[in-house]
Short mmCIF file of C-alpha atoms (C1' of nucleotides) in Angstrom, two decimals:
data_model
loop_
_atom_site.label_atom_id
_atom_site.label_comp_id
_atom_site.label_asym_id
_atom_site.label_seq_id
_atom_site.Cartn_x
_atom_site.Cartn_y
_atom_site.Cartn_z
CA MET A 16 -165.90 85.95 2.23
CA ALA A 17 -167.63 82.74 1.18
CA ALA A 18 -171.32 83.06 0.38
CA PRO A 19 -173.28 80.44 2.36
CA GLU A 20 -174.37 77.33 0.44
CA LYS A 21 -178.12 77.57 0.10
CA THR A 22 -178.80 74.21 -1.52
CA THR A 23 -177.30 70.89 -2.59
CA GLN A 24 -177.33 68.72 -5.69
CA GLU A 25 -179.44 66.25 -3.78
CA ALA A 26 -182.12 68.85 -3.10
CA ILE A 27 -182.03 69.94 -6.73
CA VAL A 28 -182.55 66.40 -7.99
CA ALA A 29 -185.37 65.85 -5.49
CA ALA A 30 -187.07 69.02 -6.71
CA GLY A 31 -186.62 67.85 -10.28
CA ARG A 32 -188.25 64.51 -9.52
CA GLU A 33 -191.25 66.18 -7.94
CA LEU A 34 -191.66 68.55 -10.85
CA VAL A 35 -191.53 65.79 -13.44
CA GLU A 36 -194.26 63.82 -11.71
CA ARG A 37 -196.41 66.85 -10.94
CA ARG A 38 -196.12 68.92 -14.09
CA GLY A 39 -194.57 66.56 -16.61
CA MET A 40 -191.34 66.81 -18.47
CA SER A 41 -192.00 70.35 -19.72
CA GLY A 42 -192.59 71.45 -16.13
CA LEU A 43 -189.01 70.59 -15.27
CA THR A 44 -187.55 74.04 -15.88
CA MET A 45 -184.45 75.45 -14.28
CA GLN A 46 -186.48 78.34 -12.91
CA ALA A 47 -189.04 76.07 -11.27
CA VAL A 48 -186.31 73.93 -9.74
CA ALA A 49 -184.49 77.03 -8.51
CA GLU A 50 -187.62 78.39 -6.89
CA ARG A 51 -188.22 75.11 -5.06
CA VAL A 52 -184.74 74.96 -3.61
CA GLY A 53 -184.71 78.65 -2.71
CA VAL A 54 -182.14 79.97 -5.14
CA ARG A 55 -181.99 81.83 -8.45
CA ALA A 56 -181.71 79.83 -11.65
CA PRO A 57 -178.08 80.71 -12.45
CA SER A 58 -176.97 79.25 -9.12
CA LEU A 59 -178.09 75.78 -10.20
CA TYR A 60 -175.16 75.70 -12.59
CA LYS A 61 -172.83 75.41 -9.61
CA ARG A 62 -174.34 71.94 -8.88
CA VAL A 63 -175.27 70.58 -12.32
CA ARG A 64 -173.63 71.18 -15.65
CA ASN A 65 -176.89 71.94 -17.42
CA ARG A 66 -180.52 70.85 -17.69
CA GLY A 67 -179.54 67.67 -19.50
CA GLU A 68 -177.38 66.52 -16.62
CA LEU A 69 -180.18 67.29 -14.18
CA VAL A 70 -182.53 65.13 -16.24
CA ASP A 71 -179.96 62.33 -16.19
CA LEU A 72 -179.70 62.52 -12.42
CA VAL A 73 -183.48 62.46 -12.08
CA VAL A 74 -183.69 59.42 -14.33
CA GLU A 75 -180.92 57.53 -12.57
CA THR A 76 -182.34 57.92 -9.09
CA THR A 77 -185.79 56.97 -10.36
CA VAL A 78 -184.48 53.87 -12.11
CA GLU A 79 -182.83 52.88 -8.83
CA ASP A 80 -186.24 53.09 -7.15
CA LEU A 81 -187.72 50.88 -9.82
CA ALA A 82 -184.88 48.37 -9.63
CA ARG A 83 -185.47 48.06 -5.90
CA GLU A 84 -189.17 47.44 -6.39
CA LEU A 85 -188.54 44.78 -9.02
CA ARG A 86 -186.04 43.00 -6.78
CA HIS A 87 -188.54 43.14 -3.97
CA ALA A 88 -191.27 41.72 -6.21
CA THR A 89 -189.31 38.64 -7.19
CA GLU A 90 -187.43 37.69 -4.04
CA GLY A 91 -188.92 34.80 -2.12
CA ILE A 92 -190.64 33.40 -5.21
CA LEU A 93 -189.33 30.08 -6.48
CA ASP A 94 -191.24 29.38 -9.70
CA PRO A 95 -189.59 31.44 -12.46
CA ARG A 96 -192.92 31.92 -14.23
CA GLU A 97 -194.34 33.41 -11.06
CA GLN A 98 -191.25 35.57 -10.72
CA LEU A 99 -191.87 36.98 -14.19
CA LYS A 100 -195.52 37.64 -13.46
CA SER A 101 -194.71 39.34 -10.21
CA ALA A 102 -192.02 41.50 -11.80
CA ALA A 103 -194.35 42.49 -14.64
CA ASN A 104 -197.10 43.40 -12.21
CA ALA A 105 -194.65 45.44 -10.13
CA LEU A 106 -193.53 47.28 -13.25
CA ARG A 107 -197.12 48.12 -14.07
CA SER A 108 -197.81 49.28 -10.53
CA PHE A 109 -194.82 51.57 -10.69
CA ALA A 110 -196.08 53.00 -13.98
CA HIS A 111 -199.55 53.61 -12.60
CA GLY A 112 -198.19 55.28 -9.48
CA ARG A 113 -195.63 57.44 -11.26
CA PRO A 114 -196.64 57.63 -14.90
CA LYS A 115 -194.50 60.63 -15.80
CA SER A 116 -191.42 59.01 -14.30
CA TYR A 117 -192.14 55.81 -16.18
CA GLU A 118 -192.41 57.77 -19.38
CA LEU A 119 -189.16 59.53 -18.60
CA ILE A 120 -187.33 56.24 -18.04
CA PHE A 121 -188.69 54.20 -20.93
CA GLY A 122 -189.92 56.76 -23.42
CA LEU A 123 -187.70 57.51 -26.35
CA ALA A 124 -188.03 61.26 -26.35
CA ARG A 125 -184.62 61.41 -24.73
CA GLU A 126 -181.29 59.86 -25.59
CA ALA A 127 -180.28 57.78 -22.59
CA SER A 128 -177.00 58.50 -20.86
CA GLY A 129 -174.52 55.78 -20.02
CA LEU A 130 -175.47 55.81 -16.36
CA THR A 131 -179.15 55.51 -17.20
CA ARG A 132 -178.42 52.48 -19.31
CA THR A 133 -176.47 50.61 -16.70
CA ALA A 134 -179.23 51.41 -14.20
CA ARG A 135 -181.85 50.06 -16.61
CA GLY A 136 -179.75 46.95 -16.99
CA ARG A 137 -179.71 46.48 -13.24
CA ALA A 138 -183.49 46.90 -13.13
CA VAL A 139 -184.18 44.07 -15.55
CA ALA A 140 -181.67 41.68 -14.01
CA PRO A 141 -184.37 39.70 -12.14
CA VAL A 142 -186.24 39.17 -15.40
CA LEU A 143 -183.15 37.87 -17.11
CA SER A 144 -182.41 35.37 -14.36
CA ALA A 145 -185.98 34.06 -14.37
CA CYS A 146 -185.83 33.64 -18.12
CA SER A 147 -182.55 31.82 -17.87
CA ALA A 148 -184.17 29.32 -15.49
CA LEU A 149 -187.04 28.84 -17.92
CA VAL A 150 -185.46 28.53 -21.34
CA GLY A 151 -181.75 28.09 -20.63
CA HIS A 152 -179.03 30.67 -20.95
CA GLU A 153 -178.84 30.18 -24.70
CA GLN A 154 -182.23 31.77 -25.24
CA ALA A 155 -182.49 33.75 -22.01
CA LEU A 156 -181.81 37.05 -23.72
CA ASP A 157 -184.43 36.49 -26.42
CA ALA A 158 -186.95 35.47 -23.78
CA ALA A 159 -186.20 38.45 -21.56
CA ARG A 160 -186.69 40.72 -24.55
CA LEU A 161 -190.01 39.09 -25.29
CA VAL A 162 -191.25 39.69 -21.77
CA THR A 163 -189.90 43.20 -21.33
CA ALA A 164 -190.99 44.32 -24.78
CA TRP A 165 -194.52 43.13 -24.17
CA ALA A 166 -194.79 44.58 -20.67
CA ASN A 167 -193.24 47.90 -21.60
CA GLY A 168 -195.31 48.10 -24.78
CA PHE A 169 -198.52 47.33 -22.99
CA ILE A 170 -197.88 49.86 -20.25
CA THR A 171 -196.75 52.51 -22.70
CA MET A 172 -199.89 52.09 -24.77
CA GLU A 173 -202.00 52.13 -21.64
CA LEU A 174 -200.44 55.39 -20.45
CA ALA A 175 -200.77 56.93 -23.90
CA GLU A 176 -204.42 55.92 -23.98
CA SER A 177 -203.76 53.90 -27.10
CA PHE A 178 -206.24 51.25 -25.98
CA GLN A 179 -209.30 52.94 -27.30
CA MET A 180 -211.51 50.04 -28.32
CA GLY A 181 -212.99 49.63 -24.87
CA GLY A 182 -212.92 46.21 -23.30
CA ASN A 183 -211.28 45.48 -19.98
CA VAL A 184 -207.65 46.55 -19.99
CA ASP A 185 -206.85 44.70 -16.76
CA ARG A 186 -208.20 41.55 -18.34
CA SER A 187 -206.13 42.10 -21.48
CA TRP A 188 -203.06 42.50 -19.26
CA ALA A 189 -203.70 39.26 -17.37
CA TRP A 190 -204.62 37.42 -20.58
CA GLY A 191 -201.42 38.56 -22.27
CA LEU A 192 -199.19 37.92 -19.27
CA GLU A 193 -200.48 34.38 -18.95
CA ARG A 194 -199.78 33.63 -22.59
CA ILE A 195 -196.38 35.27 -22.51
CA VAL A 196 -195.08 33.21 -19.61
CA ARG A 197 -196.61 30.04 -21.04
CA ALA A 198 -194.95 30.70 -24.40
CA LEU A 199 -191.52 30.39 -22.79
CA MET B 6 -205.93 94.95 -51.79
CA ALA B 7 -205.46 91.32 -50.91
CA ALA B 8 -201.90 90.23 -50.22
CA PRO B 9 -201.03 87.18 -52.32
CA GLU B 10 -201.17 83.80 -50.55
CA LYS B 11 -197.60 82.63 -50.25
CA THR B 12 -198.21 79.18 -48.79
CA THR B 13 -200.82 76.59 -47.89
CA GLN B 14 -201.62 74.41 -44.89
CA GLU B 15 -200.55 71.43 -46.95
CA ALA B 16 -197.10 72.89 -47.52
CA ILE B 17 -196.81 73.76 -43.85
CA VAL B 18 -197.64 70.22 -42.78
CA ALA B 19 -195.20 68.79 -45.32
CA ALA B 20 -192.47 71.05 -43.97
CA GLY B 21 -193.36 69.95 -40.45
CA ARG B 22 -193.04 66.29 -41.39
CA GLU B 23 -189.64 66.82 -42.93
CA LEU B 24 -188.41 68.73 -39.91
CA VAL B 25 -189.56 66.05 -37.45
CA GLU B 26 -187.73 63.33 -39.31
CA ARG B 27 -184.62 65.39 -39.95
CA ARG B 28 -184.15 67.25 -36.69
CA GLY B 29 -186.49 65.51 -34.27
CA MET B 30 -189.44 66.84 -32.37
CA SER B 31 -187.52 69.81 -30.96
CA GLY B 32 -186.53 70.80 -34.48
CA LEU B 33 -190.18 71.36 -35.37
CA THR B 34 -190.24 75.07 -34.58
CA MET B 35 -192.58 77.60 -36.06
CA GLN B 36 -189.63 79.61 -37.30
CA ALA B 37 -188.06 76.64 -39.08
CA VAL B 38 -191.38 75.74 -40.70
CA ALA B 39 -191.92 79.34 -41.74
CA GLU B 40 -188.51 79.54 -43.32
CA ARG B 41 -189.15 76.36 -45.32
CA VAL B 42 -192.41 77.58 -46.75
CA GLY B 43 -191.07 81.07 -47.46
CA VAL B 44 -192.98 83.10 -44.96
CA ARG B 45 -192.49 84.73 -41.55
CA ALA B 46 -193.50 82.81 -38.46
CA PRO B 47 -196.55 84.92 -37.57
CA SER B 48 -198.10 84.14 -40.95
CA LEU B 49 -198.35 80.46 -40.06
CA TYR B 50 -201.11 81.35 -37.63
CA LYS B 51 -203.37 82.08 -40.61
CA ARG B 52 -203.27 78.34 -41.50
CA VAL B 53 -202.90 76.56 -38.16
CA ARG B 54 -204.23 77.57 -34.77
CA ASN B 55 -200.92 76.97 -33.00
CA ARG B 56 -197.97 74.61 -32.86
CA GLY B 57 -200.07 71.92 -31.18
CA GLU B 58 -202.47 71.80 -34.09
CA LEU B 59 -199.57 71.61 -36.51
CA VAL B 60 -198.19 68.63 -34.59
CA ASP B 61 -201.61 66.98 -34.74
CA LEU B 62 -201.75 67.45 -38.50
CA VAL B 63 -198.26 66.01 -38.89
CA VAL B 64 -199.21 62.99 -36.81
CA GLU B 65 -202.46 62.35 -38.61
CA THR B 66 -200.97 62.37 -42.09
CA THR B 67 -198.11 60.16 -40.90
CA VAL B 68 -200.48 57.67 -39.29
CA GLU B 69 -202.35 57.51 -42.59
CA ASP B 70 -199.10 56.54 -44.30
CA LEU B 71 -198.53 53.82 -41.76
CA ALA B 72 -202.09 52.52 -42.05
CA ARG B 73 -201.66 52.23 -45.79
CA GLU B 74 -198.43 50.26 -45.38
CA LEU B 75 -200.01 47.88 -42.90
CA ARG B 76 -202.96 47.28 -45.18
CA HIS B 77 -200.56 46.63 -48.01
CA ALA B 78 -198.58 44.17 -45.88
CA THR B 79 -201.54 42.00 -45.03
CA GLU B 80 -203.60 41.95 -48.21
CA GLY B 81 -203.25 38.84 -50.31
CA ILE B 82 -202.17 36.73 -47.32
CA LEU B 83 -204.64 34.07 -46.21
CA ASP B 84 -203.15 32.56 -43.05
CA PRO B 85 -203.94 34.94 -40.17
CA ARG B 86 -200.69 34.06 -38.41
CA GLU B 87 -198.79 35.08 -41.51
CA GLN B 88 -200.87 38.24 -41.71
CA LEU B 89 -199.80 39.13 -38.18
CA LYS B 90 -196.16 38.45 -38.91
CA SER B 91 -196.27 40.51 -42.06
CA ALA B 92 -197.99 43.41 -40.32
CA ALA B 93 -195.50 43.33 -37.45
CA ASN B 94 -192.59 43.30 -39.87
CA ALA B 95 -194.09 46.20 -41.80
CA LEU B 96 -194.48 48.15 -38.58
CA ARG B 97 -190.85 47.57 -37.76
CA SER B 98 -189.74 48.59 -41.24
CA PHE B 99 -191.70 51.80 -40.93
CA ALA B 100 -190.03 52.49 -37.58
CA HIS B 101 -186.56 51.87 -38.97
CA GLY B 102 -187.23 54.07 -41.97
CA ARG B 103 -188.82 56.93 -40.09
CA PRO B 104 -187.83 56.55 -36.43
CA LYS B 105 -188.73 60.08 -35.37
CA SER B 106 -192.17 59.77 -36.91
CA TYR B 107 -192.68 56.44 -35.20
CA GLU B 108 -191.75 58.00 -31.90
CA LEU B 109 -194.12 60.86 -32.54
CA ILE B 110 -197.02 58.51 -33.27
CA PHE B 111 -196.54 55.96 -30.52
CA GLY B 112 -194.51 57.77 -27.91
CA LEU B 113 -196.33 59.10 -24.91
CA ALA B 114 -194.64 62.46 -24.73
CA ARG B 115 -197.73 63.92 -26.34
CA GLU B 116 -201.40 63.70 -25.49
CA ALA B 117 -203.08 62.27 -28.56
CA SER B 118 -205.83 64.26 -30.24
CA GLY B 119 -209.13 62.67 -31.19
CA LEU B 120 -208.20 62.54 -34.85
CA THR B 121 -204.90 60.87 -34.06
CA ARG B 122 -206.68 58.20 -32.10
CA THR B 123 -209.16 57.31 -34.79
CA ALA B 124 -206.29 57.18 -37.26
CA ARG B 125 -204.37 54.85 -34.97
CA GLY B 126 -207.47 52.69 -34.73
CA ARG B 127 -207.63 52.48 -38.51
CA ALA B 128 -203.96 51.49 -38.62
CA VAL B 129 -204.38 48.47 -36.35
CA ALA B 130 -207.58 47.24 -38.02
CA PRO B 131 -205.76 44.53 -40.01
CA VAL B 132 -204.24 43.18 -36.80
CA LEU B 133 -207.62 43.01 -35.13
CA SER B 134 -209.20 41.10 -37.99
CA ALA B 135 -206.36 38.58 -38.10
CA CYS B 136 -206.69 38.04 -34.37
CA SER B 137 -210.41 37.55 -34.68
CA ALA B 138 -209.79 34.80 -37.20
CA LEU B 139 -207.30 33.15 -34.85
CA VAL B 140 -208.94 33.26 -31.43
CA GLY B 141 -212.54 34.26 -32.11
CA HIS B 142 -214.13 37.63 -31.65
CA GLU B 143 -214.54 37.06 -27.91
CA GLN B 144 -210.78 37.25 -27.34
CA ALA B 145 -209.80 39.16 -30.45
CA LEU B 146 -209.24 42.39 -28.55
CA ASP B 147 -207.03 40.75 -25.92
CA ALA B 148 -205.04 39.03 -28.63
CA ALA B 149 -204.61 42.19 -30.69
CA ARG B 150 -203.36 43.96 -27.60
CA LEU B 151 -200.85 41.19 -26.97
CA VAL B 152 -199.45 41.49 -30.47
CA THR B 153 -199.42 45.28 -30.70
CA ALA B 154 -198.02 45.73 -27.20
CA TRP B 155 -195.17 43.35 -27.92
CA ALA B 156 -194.36 44.80 -31.33
CA ASN B 157 -194.61 48.40 -30.22
CA GLY B 158 -192.64 47.66 -27.05
CA PHE B 159 -189.90 45.86 -28.92
CA ILE B 160 -189.56 48.59 -31.51
CA THR B 161 -189.65 51.34 -28.91
CA MET B 162 -186.90 49.68 -26.89
CA GLU B 163 -184.90 49.12 -30.04
CA LEU B 164 -185.13 52.78 -31.04
CA ALA B 165 -184.30 53.91 -27.51
CA GLU B 166 -181.28 51.63 -27.52
CA SER B 167 -182.67 49.83 -24.51
CA PHE B 168 -181.35 46.51 -25.78
CA GLN B 169 -177.89 46.90 -24.41
CA MET B 170 -176.90 43.34 -23.59
CA GLY B 171 -175.66 42.61 -27.04
CA GLY B 172 -176.95 39.54 -28.82
CA ASN B 173 -178.69 39.63 -32.16
CA VAL B 174 -181.67 41.97 -32.06
CA ASP B 175 -183.06 40.70 -35.36
CA ARG B 176 -182.98 37.18 -33.96
CA SER B 177 -184.74 38.31 -30.80
CA TRP B 178 -187.44 39.92 -32.94
CA ALA B 179 -188.00 36.76 -35.01
CA TRP B 180 -187.85 34.56 -31.91
CA GLY B 181 -190.43 36.69 -30.12
CA LEU B 182 -192.71 37.06 -33.13
CA GLU B 183 -192.79 33.31 -33.67
CA ARG B 184 -193.76 32.69 -30.05
CA ILE B 185 -196.31 35.48 -30.02
CA VAL B 186 -198.24 34.19 -33.01
CA ARG B 187 -198.01 30.62 -31.77
CA ALA B 188 -199.33 31.64 -28.36
CA LEU B 189 -202.63 32.72 -29.94
"C1'" DA C 2 -166.64 80.25 -3.10
"C1'" DC C 3 -171.24 80.83 -3.85
"C1'" DC C 4 -175.06 83.95 -5.24
"C1'" DT C 5 -177.21 87.33 -8.16
"C1'" DG C 6 -179.05 90.66 -11.82
"C1'" DA C 7 -178.39 91.62 -16.35
"C1'" DA C 8 -177.90 90.03 -20.74
"C1'" DC C 9 -178.13 86.90 -24.85
"C1'" DA C 10 -180.12 83.78 -28.05
"C1'" DC C 11 -183.77 81.31 -28.58
"C1'" DC C 12 -188.88 79.76 -28.23
"C1'" DG C 13 -194.43 80.49 -29.21
"C1'" DT C 14 -197.75 83.85 -29.84
"C1'" DT C 15 -200.29 88.41 -30.44
"C1'" DC C 16 -201.28 92.52 -32.77
"C1'" DA C 17 -201.25 96.85 -35.01
"C1'" DA C 18 -199.77 98.56 -39.22
"C1'" DG C 19 -198.80 97.89 -43.88
"C1'" DT C 20 -200.24 96.19 -48.88
"C1'" DA D 17 -207.33 89.19 -46.75
"C1'" DC D 18 -202.86 87.96 -46.04
"C1'" DC D 19 -198.12 89.42 -44.56
"C1'" DT D 20 -194.91 91.60 -41.50
"C1'" DG D 21 -191.99 93.81 -37.71
"C1'" DA D 22 -192.26 94.72 -33.14
"C1'" DA D 23 -193.34 93.23 -28.83
"C1'" DC D 24 -194.31 90.05 -24.87
"C1'" DA D 25 -193.65 86.25 -21.85
"C1'" DC D 26 -191.20 82.53 -21.51
"C1'" DC D 27 -187.01 79.24 -21.98
"C1'" DG D 28 -181.61 77.79 -20.99
"C1'" DT D 29 -177.30 79.65 -20.20
"C1'" DT D 30 -173.25 82.92 -19.42
"C1'" DC D 31 -170.84 86.26 -16.89
"C1'" DA D 32 -169.29 90.16 -14.43
"C1'" DA D 33 -170.09 92.09 -10.15
"C1'" DG D 34 -171.27 91.61 -5.50
"C1'" DT D 35 -170.63 89.29 -0.63
#
DNA sequence: ACCTGAACACCGTTCAAGT
DNA sequence: ACCTGAACACCGTTCAAGT
């Protein structure tokens, strides 16, 4: 007799996403996920190969969310400089709203899977196209790296509380963003 | 009768630093450290409060190393733009040479202790003074944040293999650095 | 075919007992 | 005063036994 299916991979990934944001990366344990989906920990291994694969699935779905928000932020804007600013601001909003997820996606504590990397590529596509319009396709890649490195670096330092000399962080963000897009 | 002291906090921290660089953050276990210093794991708790304090000590000594290298990279250079370039290049060299340590210092997987933060502040002091010379003390903080965010972001993405669109990463670094210092 | 308890190999940490 | 084995509460993961 078949035992009834008590959960799905989708539910497991959703539970994983919640746990990451609520309790951080170390809160994403197989036991905690199992409890949330109403099953014992060993049963999770029927849906995911191991914890690493679960983490990958969490990352991929989260990167898809981010990619959607970045697309949304740039569509309908004509000036490529304004596209870049809007994308950067959307990235920062995402990070403020879901800091643990941001850390999971862009932090380097984890070696990224192939799927994660293609998803990340899709997320930055709007940035690349804006840069291409600004500096030409020859230097588009260099320019996109300048923008993404700065934005990601700024946000990472902000989340890590690395800005410890006071001052107005929002002002530093706007000041930097203005100079970055003008430098292109 | 007193049992002979078989190790010191210094040796424990040194073992921790080696383990981080060789096996990554998850390789820094109390058991592995204990084995390296010739003692059983419980004995470590005579020298450090817990694993968290050991991590803090590892980070602080490593940040001191970095601060020294950044000071070295800027001294003797007069042009503040060249100071910034030299400091940025030294930061990147450090990251390439000791990637796991770089991740440990600047990653956000860990909440930074007070000591770590003052050490980080000391490390970026040369950058702040160069920026002050370039844009005046009014905007020095904003400028320093622009430079450090970009450099840290670039290096972080490089180490995480986030630059996946090919191209020449060294060229992108030089291209970005040139524009960053010119934007100030 | 899925679910489960029991078990294993790891962690960090505590503590009583040795010297 | 330091060192240690034993123990505890956690991890992730495997597997035989249930349904």
